[in-house]
CSV table of C-alpha atoms in Angstrom, one decimal:
chain,number,residue,atom,x,y,z
A,256,UNK,CA,4.7,-13.1,24.6
A,257,UNK,CA,7.9,-11.1,24.0
A,258,UNK,CA,8.2,-10.6,20.2
A,259,UNK,CA,11.9,-11.2,20.5
A,260,UNK,CA,11.4,-14.7,21.8
A,261,UNK,CA,10.5,-16.0,18.3
A,262,UNK,CA,13.6,-14.6,16.7
A,263,UNK,CA,16.3,-17.1,15.9
A,264,UNK,CA,19.6,-15.3,16.5
A,265,UNK,CA,22.2,-18.1,15.8
A,266,UNK,CA,21.7,-19.5,12.3
A,267,UNK,CA,21.8,-23.3,12.0
A,268,UNK,CA,22.9,-24.9,8.7
A,269,UNK,CA,21.0,-26.8,7.4
A,270,UNK,CA,17.6,-26.7,9.1
A,271,UNK,CA,14.6,-28.9,8.0
A,272,UNK,CA,11.0,-27.8,8.5
A,273,UNK,CA,7.6,-28.5,6.9
A,274,UNK,CA,7.2,-25.0,5.5
A,275,UNK,CA,9.5,-22.0,4.9
A,276,UNK,CA,7.7,-18.7,4.8
A,277,UNK,CA,9.6,-15.9,3.0
A,278,UNK,CA,8.7,-12.4,4.1
A,279,UNK,CA,7.6,-11.2,7.6
A,280,UNK,CA,5.0,-8.7,6.5
A,281,UNK,CA,1.3,-9.2,7.2
A,282,UNK,CA,0.8,-11.9,4.6
A,283,UNK,CA,3.8,-13.9,5.6
A,284,UNK,CA,3.2,-13.7,9.3
A,285,UNK,CA,-0.5,-14.6,8.9
A,286,UNK,CA,0.5,-17.6,6.7
A,287,UNK,CA,3.0,-18.7,9.3
A,288,UNK,CA,0.5,-18.5,12.1
A,289,UNK,CA,-1.9,-20.6,10.0
A,290,UNK,CA,0.8,-23.2,9.3
A,291,UNK,CA,1.7,-23.3,13.0
A,292,UNK,CA,-1.9,-23.7,14.0
A,293,UNK,CA,-2.2,-26.7,11.7
A,294,UNK,CA,0.6,-28.4,13.6
A,295,UNK,CA,3.2,-28.0,11.0
A,296,UNK,CA,6.8,-26.7,11.7
A,297,UNK,CA,7.9,-23.6,9.9
A,298,UNK,CA,10.4,-20.8,9.8
A,299,UNK,CA,9.9,-17.2,8.6
A,300,UNK,CA,12.8,-15.6,6.7
A,301,UNK,CA,12.8,-11.8,6.5
A,302,UNK,CA,15.2,-9.8,4.5
A,303,UNK,CA,15.1,-6.6,6.6
A,304,UNK,CA,15.9,-6.1,10.3
A,305,UNK,CA,12.2,-5.8,11.3
A,306,UNK,CA,8.8,-7.3,10.8
A,307,UNK,CA,5.9,-5.4,9.2
A,308,UNK,CA,6.7,-5.2,5.5
A,309,UNK,CA,5.0,-2.1,4.2
A,310,UNK,CA,3.8,-1.1,7.6
A,311,UNK,CA,6.3,0.9,9.6
A,312,UNK,CA,5.4,3.1,12.6
A,313,UNK,CA,7.9,5.8,13.7
A,314,UNK,CA,7.9,7.9,16.8
A,315,UNK,CA,6.5,11.3,16.0
A,316,UNK,CA,8.6,13.2,18.5
A,317,UNK,CA,11.9,12.8,20.3
A,318,UNK,CA,10.0,12.1,23.6
A,319,UNK,CA,6.4,11.4,24.6
A,320,UNK,CA,3.7,9.3,23.0
A,321,UNK,CA,2.6,9.3,19.4
A,322,UNK,CA,3.6,7.5,16.2
A,323,UNK,CA,3.1,8.1,12.5
A,324,UNK,CA,2.7,5.4,9.9
A,325,UNK,CA,5.1,6.0,7.0
A,326,UNK,CA,3.6,3.0,5.2
A,327,UNK,CA,0.1,1.5,5.2
A,328,UNK,CA,-2.1,3.5,7.6
A,329,UNK,CA,-5.8,2.9,7.3
A,330,UNK,CA,-8.4,0.1,7.8
A,331,UNK,CA,-12.2,0.0,8.2
A,332,UNK,CA,-14.4,-1.9,10.5
A,333,UNK,CA,-16.8,-3.4,7.9
A,334,UNK,CA,-15.5,-4.6,4.6
A,335,UNK,CA,-12.0,-5.0,6.1
A,336,UNK,CA,-13.2,-7.5,8.7
A,337,UNK,CA,-10.0,-9.4,9.2
A,338,UNK,CA,-8.0,-6.3,10.0
A,339,UNK,CA,-10.7,-5.1,12.4
A,340,UNK,CA,-10.7,-8.5,14.2
A,341,UNK,CA,-6.9,-8.1,14.6
A,342,UNK,CA,-7.4,-4.6,16.0
A,343,UNK,CA,-9.8,-6.0,18.6
A,344,UNK,CA,-7.7,-9.1,19.3
A,345,UNK,CA,-4.6,-7.2,20.1
A,346,UNK,CA,-6.3,-4.4,22.1
A,347,UNK,CA,-5.3,-1.7,19.6
A,348,UNK,CA,-7.2,1.6,19.4
A,349,UNK,CA,-8.8,2.8,16.2
A,350,UNK,CA,-8.8,6.5,15.4
A,351,UNK,CA,-11.5,7.8,13.0
A,352,UNK,CA,-10.0,9.8,10.2
A,353,UNK,CA,-10.6,13.5,10.6
A,354,UNK,CA,-12.9,14.5,7.8
A,355,UNK,CA,-14.4,17.8,8.8
A,356,UNK,CA,-13.7,21.2,7.3
A,357,UNK,CA,-12.7,22.4,3.9
A,358,UNK,CA,-10.0,21.1,1.6
A,359,UNK,CA,-7.5,23.4,-0.2
A,360,UNK,CA,-7.2,22.9,-3.9
A,361,UNK,CA,-4.1,24.3,-5.6
A,362,UNK,CA,-4.5,25.4,-9.2
A,363,UNK,CA,-2.7,27.6,-11.7
A,364,UNK,CA,-5.0,30.4,-10.7
A,365,UNK,CA,-4.2,30.1,-7.0
A,366,UNK,CA,-5.8,28.3,-4.0
A,367,UNK,CA,-9.5,27.7,-3.5
A,368,UNK,CA,-11.6,26.0,-0.8
A,369,UNK,CA,-14.2,23.2,-1.2
A,370,UNK,CA,-16.1,21.1,1.4
A,371,UNK,CA,-14.0,18.1,2.3
A,372,UNK,CA,-14.5,15.3,-0.2
A,373,UNK,CA,-16.1,17.5,-2.9
A,374,UNK,CA,-14.6,18.6,-6.1
A,375,UNK,CA,-14.6,22.4,-6.7
A,376,UNK,CA,-16.3,22.3,-10.1
A,377,UNK,CA,-19.0,24.6,-11.5
A,378,UNK,CA,-22.5,23.4,-11.1
A,379,UNK,CA,-23.0,23.1,-14.9
A,380,UNK,CA,-20.1,20.5,-14.9
A,381,UNK,CA,-21.3,18.4,-12.0
A,382,UNK,CA,-23.9,16.4,-14.0
A,383,UNK,CA,-21.2,15.5,-16.6
A,384,UNK,CA,-18.8,14.3,-13.8
A,385,UNK,CA,-21.7,12.3,-12.2
A,386,UNK,CA,-22.4,10.6,-15.5
A,387,UNK,CA,-18.7,9.6,-15.8
A,388,UNK,CA,-18.8,8.0,-12.4
A,389,UNK,CA,-22.0,6.1,-13.3
A,390,UNK,CA,-20.2,4.7,-16.3
A,391,UNK,CA,-17.1,3.8,-14.2
A,392,UNK,CA,-19.2,2.0,-11.6
A,393,UNK,CA,-20.9,0.0,-14.4
A,394,UNK,CA,-17.4,-1.0,-15.8
A,395,UNK,CA,-16.2,-2.0,-12.3
A,396,UNK,CA,-19.3,-4.1,-11.6
A,397,UNK,CA,-18.6,-6.2,-14.8
A,398,UNK,CA,-15.0,-7.0,-13.8
A,399,UNK,CA,-14.4,-10.7,-13.0
A,400,UNK,CA,-12.2,-10.6,-9.8
A,401,UNK,CA,-10.9,-14.2,-10.3
A,402,UNK,CA,-10.1,-13.8,-14.0
A,403,UNK,CA,-10.3,-10.2,-15.2
A,404,UNK,CA,-9.7,-11.3,-18.8
A,405,UNK,CA,-13.2,-12.9,-18.8
A,406,UNK,CA,-15.2,-9.8,-18.3
A,407,UNK,CA,-17.1,-7.9,-21.0
A,408,UNK,CA,-14.7,-6.1,-23.4
A,409,UNK,CA,-11.8,-7.2,-21.2
A,410,UNK,CA,-9.3,-7.4,-23.9
A,411,UNK,CA,-10.3,-4.0,-25.3
A,412,UNK,CA,-10.1,-2.4,-21.8
A,413,UNK,CA,-6.7,-4.1,-21.2
A,414,UNK,CA,-5.2,-2.8,-24.4
A,415,UNK,CA,-5.6,0.9,-23.5
A,416,UNK,CA,-4.2,2.9,-20.6
A,417,UNK,CA,-6.5,4.5,-18.1
A,418,UNK,CA,-5.6,8.0,-19.4
A,419,UNK,CA,-6.2,7.0,-23.1
A,420,UNK,CA,-9.6,5.5,-22.2
A,421,UNK,CA,-10.7,8.6,-20.5
A,422,UNK,CA,-9.7,10.8,-23.4
A,423,UNK,CA,-11.4,8.5,-26.0
A,424,UNK,CA,-14.5,7.8,-24.0
A,425,UNK,CA,-15.2,11.1,-22.2
A,426,UNK,CA,-13.5,13.5,-24.6
A,427,UNK,CA,-12.2,15.4,-21.6
A,428,UNK,CA,-8.7,16.1,-20.5
A,429,UNK,CA,-10.1,17.3,-17.2
A,430,UNK,CA,-11.7,13.9,-16.6
A,431,UNK,CA,-8.5,12.1,-17.7
A,432,UNK,CA,-6.5,14.3,-15.3
A,433,UNK,CA,-8.9,13.5,-12.4
A,434,UNK,CA,-8.4,9.8,-12.8
A,435,UNK,CA,-4.7,10.2,-13.4
A,436,UNK,CA,-4.6,12.0,-10.0
A,437,UNK,CA,-6.6,9.2,-8.4
A,438,UNK,CA,-4.3,6.5,-9.8
A,439,UNK,CA,-1.2,8.2,-8.6
A,440,UNK,CA,-2.7,8.7,-5.2
A,441,UNK,CA,-3.6,5.0,-4.9
A,442,UNK,CA,-0.5,3.3,-6.3
A,443,UNK,CA,2.0,5.9,-7.3
A,444,UNK,CA,1.7,5.2,-11.0
A,445,UNK,CA,0.4,7.7,-13.6
A,446,UNK,CA,-2.7,7.0,-15.7
A,447,UNK,CA,-0.7,6.5,-18.9
A,448,UNK,CA,1.3,3.5,-17.4
A,449,UNK,CA,-1.6,1.3,-16.2
A,450,UNK,CA,-4.2,-0.5,-18.3
A,451,UNK,CA,-7.8,0.5,-17.9
A,452,UNK,CA,-8.6,-3.1,-17.0
A,453,UNK,CA,-5.9,-3.1,-14.3
A,454,UNK,CA,-7.4,0.1,-12.8
A,455,UNK,CA,-10.9,-1.3,-12.8
A,456,UNK,CA,-9.8,-4.6,-11.3
A,457,UNK,CA,-8.1,-2.7,-8.4
A,458,UNK,CA,-11.3,-0.7,-7.9
A,459,UNK,CA,-13.5,-3.9,-7.9
A,460,UNK,CA,-11.1,-5.5,-5.4
A,461,UNK,CA,-11.5,-2.6,-3.1
A,462,UNK,CA,-15.3,-2.7,-3.3
A,463,UNK,CA,-15.5,0.2,-5.7
A,464,UNK,CA,-14.1,3.6,-6.6
A,465,UNK,CA,-16.2,5.3,-4.0
A,466,UNK,CA,-14.8,3.1,-1.2
A,467,UNK,CA,-11.3,3.5,-2.4
A,468,UNK,CA,-11.4,7.3,-2.3
A,469,UNK,CA,-13.4,7.6,0.9
A,470,UNK,CA,-12.4,8.3,4.4
A,471,UNK,CA,-15.9,7.8,5.7
A,472,UNK,CA,-17.7,4.7,6.9
A,473,UNK,CA,-16.8,1.6,4.7
A,474,UNK,CA,-14.0,3.7,3.1
A,475,UNK,CA,-10.4,2.7,2.6
A,476,UNK,CA,-9.2,5.6,4.8
A,477,UNK,CA,-11.7,5.3,7.7
A,478,UNK,CA,-9.7,4.2,10.7
A,479,UNK,CA,-6.1,4.7,11.7
A,480,UNK,CA,-4.4,2.9,14.6
A,481,UNK,CA,-3.2,4.9,17.6
A,482,UNK,CA,-0.3,2.4,18.3
A,483,UNK,CA,0.6,2.3,14.6
A,484,UNK,CA,-0.2,-0.4,12.0
A,485,UNK,CA,3.2,-2.1,12.5
A,486,UNK,CA,1.8,-3.2,15.8
A,487,UNK,CA,-0.3,-5.8,13.9
A,488,UNK,CA,2.8,-7.6,12.7
A,489,UNK,CA,4.7,-7.2,15.9
A,490,UNK,CA,1.8,-8.9,17.8
A,491,UNK,CA,1.6,-11.6,15.2
A,492,UNK,CA,5.4,-12.2,15.4
A,493,UNK,CA,5.0,-12.6,19.2
A,494,UNK,CA,2.7,-15.5,18.6
A,495,UNK,CA,5.3,-17.5,16.6
A,496,UNK,CA,7.1,-20.3,18.4
A,497,UNK,CA,10.6,-19.6,19.7
A,498,UNK,CA,13.3,-19.8,17.0
A,499,UNK,CA,10.8,-19.4,14.1
A,500,UNK,CA,11.7,-15.9,12.9
A,501,UNK,CA,15.0,-15.0,11.1
A,502,UNK,CA,15.5,-11.3,10.5
A,503,UNK,CA,18.1,-9.8,8.2
A,504,UNK,CA,18.1,-13.0,6.2
A,505,UNK,CA,17.5,-12.3,2.5
A,506,UNK,CA,16.7,-15.3,0.4
A,507,UNK,CA,18.9,-15.7,-2.7
A,508,UNK,CA,17.9,-19.1,-4.2
A,509,UNK,CA,15.0,-21.5,-4.2
A,510,UNK,CA,15.6,-25.0,-5.5
A,511,UNK,CA,12.9,-27.6,-6.0
A,512,UNK,CA,13.9,-31.3,-6.4
A,513,UNK,CA,11.1,-33.5,-7.5
A,514,UNK,CA,11.5,-37.1,-8.4
A,515,UNK,CA,10.0,-40.5,-7.5
A,516,UNK,CA,12.4,-40.8,-4.5
A,517,UNK,CA,12.5,-37.3,-3.3
A,518,UNK,CA,10.4,-34.2,-3.2
A,519,UNK,CA,12.0,-31.3,-1.3
A,520,UNK,CA,12.7,-27.6,-1.5
A,521,UNK,CA,16.0,-26.0,-0.6
A,522,UNK,CA,16.2,-22.3,0.4
A,523,UNK,CA,19.5,-20.5,0.5
A,524,UNK,CA,20.1,-17.1,2.0
A,525,UNK,CA,22.6,-14.3,1.9
A,526,UNK,CA,23.7,-15.3,5.4
A,527,UNK,CA,24.8,-18.7,4.1
A,528,UNK,CA,22.0,-20.4,6.0
A,529,UNK,CA,20.2,-23.3,4.2
A,530,UNK,CA,16.7,-24.6,4.9
A,531,UNK,CA,15.0,-27.7,3.6
A,532,UNK,CA,11.2,-27.9,3.5
A,533,UNK,CA,8.3,-29.7,1.9
A,534,UNK,CA,6.6,-26.4,1.0
A,535,UNK,CA,7.5,-22.7,0.5
A,536,UNK,CA,5.2,-19.7,0.9
A,537,UNK,CA,6.6,-16.7,-0.9
A,538,UNK,CA,5.4,-13.2,0.1
A,539,UNK,CA,7.2,-10.6,-2.0
A,540,UNK,CA,5.9,-8.4,-4.8
A,541,UNK,CA,6.1,-9.8,-8.3
A,542,UNK,CA,8.7,-7.2,-9.5
A,543,UNK,CA,11.0,-8.6,-6.8
A,544,UNK,CA,10.9,-12.2,-8.1
A,545,UNK,CA,14.1,-11.7,-10.2
A,546,UNK,CA,16.1,-11.0,-6.9
A,547,UNK,CA,15.8,-14.8,-6.2
A,548,UNK,CA,17.2,-17.5,-8.4
A,549,UNK,CA,14.6,-20.2,-9.0
A,550,UNK,CA,15.7,-23.7,-10.0
A,551,UNK,CA,13.8,-24.8,-12.1
A,552,UNK,CA,13.0,-21.3,-13.4
A,553,UNK,CA,9.6,-19.8,-12.8
A,554,UNK,CA,6.9,-20.5,-15.4
A,555,UNK,CA,6.7,-18.1,-18.3
A,556,UNK,CA,3.6,-16.4,-17.1
A,557,UNK,CA,5.1,-15.6,-13.6
A,558,UNK,CA,8.2,-14.4,-15.3
A,559,UNK,CA,6.1,-12.1,-17.4
A,560,UNK,CA,4.3,-10.7,-14.4
A,561,UNK,CA,7.7,-10.2,-12.7
A,562,UNK,CA,9.2,-8.2,-15.6
A,563,UNK,CA,6.1,-6.2,-16.8
A,564,UNK,CA,4.4,-5.3,-13.5
A,565,UNK,CA,5.7,-1.9,-12.2
A,566,UNK,CA,5.9,-0.5,-8.7
A,567,UNK,CA,5.0,3.2,-8.6
A,568,UNK,CA,6.9,5.9,-6.7
A,569,UNK,CA,5.6,6.4,-3.2
A,570,UNK,CA,7.0,8.5,-0.4
A,571,UNK,CA,5.5,10.2,2.7
A,572,UNK,CA,7.0,13.3,4.3
A,573,UNK,CA,5.2,14.1,7.5
A,574,UNK,CA,5.3,17.4,9.4
A,575,UNK,CA,4.5,17.3,13.1
A,576,UNK,CA,3.2,20.5,14.8
A,577,UNK,CA,2.8,21.7,18.4
A,578,UNK,CA,-0.9,22.2,17.7
A,579,UNK,CA,-3.5,21.6,14.9
A,580,UNK,CA,-3.4,25.2,13.5
A,581,UNK,CA,-5.6,24.3,10.6
A,582,UNK,CA,-8.6,23.0,12.6
A,583,UNK,CA,-9.7,26.3,14.2
A,584,UNK,CA,-9.8,27.9,10.8
A,585,UNK,CA,-12.3,25.3,9.6
A,586,UNK,CA,-9.8,23.4,7.4
A,587,UNK,CA,-9.6,19.7,7.0
A,588,UNK,CA,-5.8,19.6,6.6
A,589,UNK,CA,-6.2,18.1,3.1
A,590,UNK,CA,-4.5,19.8,0.2
A,591,UNK,CA,-4.8,18.7,-3.4
A,592,UNK,CA,-1.9,20.1,-5.4
A,593,UNK,CA,-1.4,20.2,-9.2
A,594,UNK,CA,2.3,21.3,-8.8
A,595,UNK,CA,5.1,20.9,-6.3
A,596,UNK,CA,6.6,17.8,-4.6
A,597,UNK,CA,3.5,16.3,-3.1
A,598,UNK,CA,0.2,15.4,-4.7
A,599,UNK,CA,-2.0,15.6,-1.6
A,600,UNK,CA,-2.0,15.8,2.2
A,601,UNK,CA,-4.0,14.3,5.0
A,602,UNK,CA,-4.5,15.1,8.7
A,603,UNK,CA,-2.9,12.2,10.5
A,604,UNK,CA,-3.2,13.5,14.1
A,605,UNK,CA,-3.9,11.4,17.2
A,606,UNK,CA,-5.4,13.9,19.7
A,607,UNK,CA,-5.1,11.5,22.7
A,608,UNK,CA,-1.3,11.5,22.2
A,609,UNK,CA,-1.2,15.3,21.6
A,610,UNK,CA,0.3,14.3,18.2
A,611,UNK,CA,-0.7,16.8,15.5
A,612,UNK,CA,0.6,16.0,12.0
A,613,UNK,CA,0.0,16.5,8.3
A,614,UNK,CA,1.2,13.7,6.0
A,615,UNK,CA,2.3,14.8,2.5
A,616,UNK,CA,2.2,12.2,-0.2
A,617,UNK,CA,4.9,12.6,-2.8
A,618,UNK,CA,3.9,10.1,-5.4
A,619,UNK,CA,4.2,9.4,-9.1
A,620,UNK,CA,6.5,11.2,-11.5
A,621,UNK,CA,6.5,14.5,-9.5
A,622,UNK,CA,7.6,12.7,-6.4
A,623,UNK,CA,10.2,10.7,-8.2
A,624,UNK,CA,11.8,13.9,-9.6
A,625,UNK,CA,11.7,15.5,-6.2
A,626,UNK,CA,13.4,12.5,-4.7
A,627,UNK,CA,16.6,13.2,-6.8
A,628,UNK,CA,17.4,16.3,-4.7
A,629,UNK,CA,19.3,16.4,-1.4
A,630,UNK,CA,17.4,15.8,1.9
A,631,UNK,CA,17.8,19.6,2.7
A,632,UNK,CA,16.2,20.6,-0.6
A,633,UNK,CA,13.5,18.0,-0.4
A,634,UNK,CA,12.4,19.2,3.0
A,635,UNK,CA,12.7,22.8,2.1
A,636,UNK,CA,10.5,22.5,-1.1
A,637,UNK,CA,7.9,20.3,0.6
A,638,UNK,CA,7.6,22.7,3.5
A,639,UNK,CA,7.4,25.7,1.2
A,640,UNK,CA,4.6,24.0,-0.7
A,641,UNK,CA,2.7,23.2,2.5
A,642,UNK,CA,3.1,26.6,4.1
A,643,UNK,CA,2.2,28.4,0.9
A,644,UNK,CA,-1.1,26.6,0.6
A,645,UNK,CA,-2.3,27.6,4.1
A,646,UNK,CA,-0.9,31.1,3.9
A,647,UNK,CA,-2.3,32.0,0.5
A,648,UNK,CA,-5.8,30.5,0.5
A,649,UNK,CA,-8.6,33.0,0.9
A,650,UNK,CA,-10.4,32.2,4.2
A,651,UNK,CA,-13.8,33.5,5.3
A,652,UNK,CA,-13.8,36.8,7.2
A,653,UNK,CA,-12.8,36.3,10.8
A,654,UNK,CA,-10.8,33.2,10.2
A,655,UNK,CA,-7.0,33.1,9.8
A,656,UNK,CA,-4.1,30.7,9.8
A,657,UNK,CA,-0.8,31.2,11.5
A,658,UNK,CA,1.5,28.4,10.4
A,659,UNK,CA,4.0,27.4,13.1
A,660,UNK,CA,7.3,25.7,12.4
A,661,UNK,CA,7.1,21.9,12.7
A,662,UNK,CA,8.6,20.3,15.8
A,663,UNK,CA,9.6,17.2,13.8
A,664,UNK,CA,9.7,16.0,10.2
A,665,UNK,CA,9.6,12.4,9.1
A,666,UNK,CA,10.4,11.2,5.6
A,667,UNK,CA,10.3,7.7,4.2
A,668,UNK,CA,10.9,6.8,0.5
A,669,UNK,CA,9.6,3.3,-0.2
A,670,UNK,CA,11.1,3.4,-3.7
A,671,UNK,CA,14.6,3.6,-2.3
A,672,UNK,CA,14.2,0.6,0.1
A,673,UNK,CA,16.2,-2.3,-1.1
A,674,UNK,CA,13.5,-5.0,-0.6
A,675,UNK,CA,10.5,-2.9,-1.5
A,676,UNK,CA,11.2,-0.7,-4.5
A,677,UNK,CA,8.0,1.3,-4.5
A,678,UNK,CA,4.3,1.6,-3.9
A,679,UNK,CA,1.8,-0.6,-2.1
A,680,UNK,CA,1.0,-2.8,-5.1
A,681,UNK,CA,2.3,-3.3,-8.6
A,682,UNK,CA,0.3,-1.9,-11.6
A,683,UNK,CA,-0.1,-3.8,-14.8
A,684,UNK,CA,0.6,-2.1,-18.1
A,685,UNK,CA,-1.6,-2.6,-21.2
A,686,UNK,CA,-1.9,-6.2,-22.5
A,687,UNK,CA,-0.7,-8.0,-19.3
A,688,UNK,CA,-3.9,-9.0,-17.5
A,689,UNK,CA,-5.4,-10.4,-20.7
A,690,UNK,CA,-2.2,-12.0,-21.7
A,691,UNK,CA,-1.8,-14.3,-18.7
A,692,UNK,CA,-4.1,-16.8,-17.0
A,693,UNK,CA,-6.5,-15.2,-14.5
A,694,UNK,CA,-4.9,-17.1,-11.5
A,695,UNK,CA,-1.3,-16.7,-12.7
A,696,UNK,CA,-0.3,-14.4,-9.8
A,697,UNK,CA,-1.8,-16.9,-7.3
A,698,UNK,CA,-1.0,-20.2,-8.9
A,699,UNK,CA,1.5,-22.4,-7.1
A,700,UNK,CA,4.7,-23.5,-8.9
A,701,UNK,CA,5.4,-27.0,-7.7
A,702,UNK,CA,5.8,-26.7,-4.0
A,703,UNK,CA,6.2,-22.9,-4.0
A,704,UNK,CA,3.0,-21.0,-3.0
A,705,UNK,CA,2.5,-17.3,-3.6
A,706,UNK,CA,0.9,-14.9,-1.2
A,707,UNK,CA,1.0,-11.1,-0.7
A,708,UNK,CA,-1.6,-8.3,-1.1
A,709,UNK,CA,-1.4,-8.3,-4.9
A,710,UNK,CA,-2.5,-11.9,-5.0
A,711,UNK,CA,-5.7,-11.2,-3.0
A,712,UNK,CA,-9.1,-11.1,-4.6
A,713,UNK,CA,-10.4,-8.6,-2.0
A,714,UNK,CA,-8.7,-5.4,-1.0
A,715,UNK,CA,-5.6,-6.0,-3.2
A,716,UNK,CA,-2.9,-3.5,-2.2
A,717,UNK,CA,-4.2,-3.1,1.3
A,718,UNK,CA,-3.5,-4.7,4.7
A,719,UNK,CA,-6.8,-6.6,4.4
A,720,UNK,CA,-5.7,-8.1,1.2
A,721,UNK,CA,-2.3,-9.1,2.7
A,722,UNK,CA,-3.9,-10.9,5.6
A,723,UNK,CA,-6.5,-12.7,3.5
A,724,UNK,CA,-3.8,-13.9,1.1
A,725,UNK,CA,-1.8,-15.3,4.0
A,726,UNK,CA,-4.8,-17.3,5.1
A,727,UNK,CA,-5.2,-18.7,1.6
A,728,UNK,CA,-1.5,-19.7,1.5
A,729,UNK,CA,-1.7,-21.5,4.8
A,730,UNK,CA,-4.8,-23.4,3.6
A,731,UNK,CA,-3.1,-24.4,0.4
A,732,UNK,CA,0.0,-25.9,2.0
A,733,UNK,CA,-2.0,-27.4,4.9
A,734,UNK,CA,-4.3,-29.1,2.4
A,735,UNK,CA,-1.4,-30.3,0.2
A,736,UNK,CA,0.3,-31.8,3.3
A,737,UNK,CA,-2.9,-33.5,4.5
A,738,UNK,CA,-3.6,-31.4,7.7
């Protein structure tokens, strides 16, 4: 089916359907398909001019095959079963993440090498780090996914930041810095801005800290998609009935009228299009709730989530090369940096498309500061940082690196996008998770149901979480409407 066939190009005012779905990312589209399969009528309203939400695939070069994902990029074929089913259903090709060679670690003393995935720490410190991870795994195991405030010491863990907890418990700035780095890499928020409980809850949702930080089997970074992850949403949109999808249609107001004689929702948009529905499925991040006027207002707990949850800074700048110069030198393409615009890099090449790229992740406060410069300065500083790491690291005898100029550069700053504002999932500051009901983020408000990756119990912040939340939303409205 042609994806364009489902797009409604001439707005009709008003239009009445069973369900209005707001947001055409993975969760919204999945919910719409579930509603449609149940025999209910629906429309999907998307604020931007495309489908995909935080998946966006951009051509790597001016001509020829190859795309790069500037948003969500990885799945796995085990614990992310729904995404893997979609990969197979749509005939997409999975590309195992390259994980061979040595990583480059930047430090105040220069650049050093370490086998990919291993920390370059002295042998006498390895036992202490191992004990820290044992403790962390124990804490994660005790987190209640459905209601994190119910776990052991939940209030205590929620009243301290990740960074503060590491300092107090492990008496080590190095350990605190390690988890600060991890937190920034995952959500773009520094360790002193997220509660320890929020961090643990995110880890539990992603099946554990080991899986979240892994690019091996069962890991969060195991498989990429040759055609780009936006292809998931494009294929789902193509399955919608004609006239279902409205692009460039931001929602401005949701009004619920409930009385003995009438029970209806009205959705108004910036394009002056009005929709009436029995149910609404809302798929936007909690910090964006204030962009919509709710009548009656959202409940206090949802308002608190909207105002206190924070989206971190997240940007990718991707350099595409004529060949993978790092591989013959035995390098993985991964750089861990303690200074400069980006925090880390990953090899995001697709050999079958002759597409050779390194994705640099400018995240957290360093990335935000870098974003204030001009495009020319941003690209110059990121390129200088990348090239310097390869040219100054000490390689084994007989190996050398000659860094070519990139043939293309892609940059996408999610924090500057009007309808996104930042990283893949909001982070909760101290006191928030233990101060609201465990299901506050998922609970329906009248006839408005809430989906999106942050509402998922499993793989929150990932594509898998988005899809599963969409399934839940479709089940909720279907059950309420008796289908």
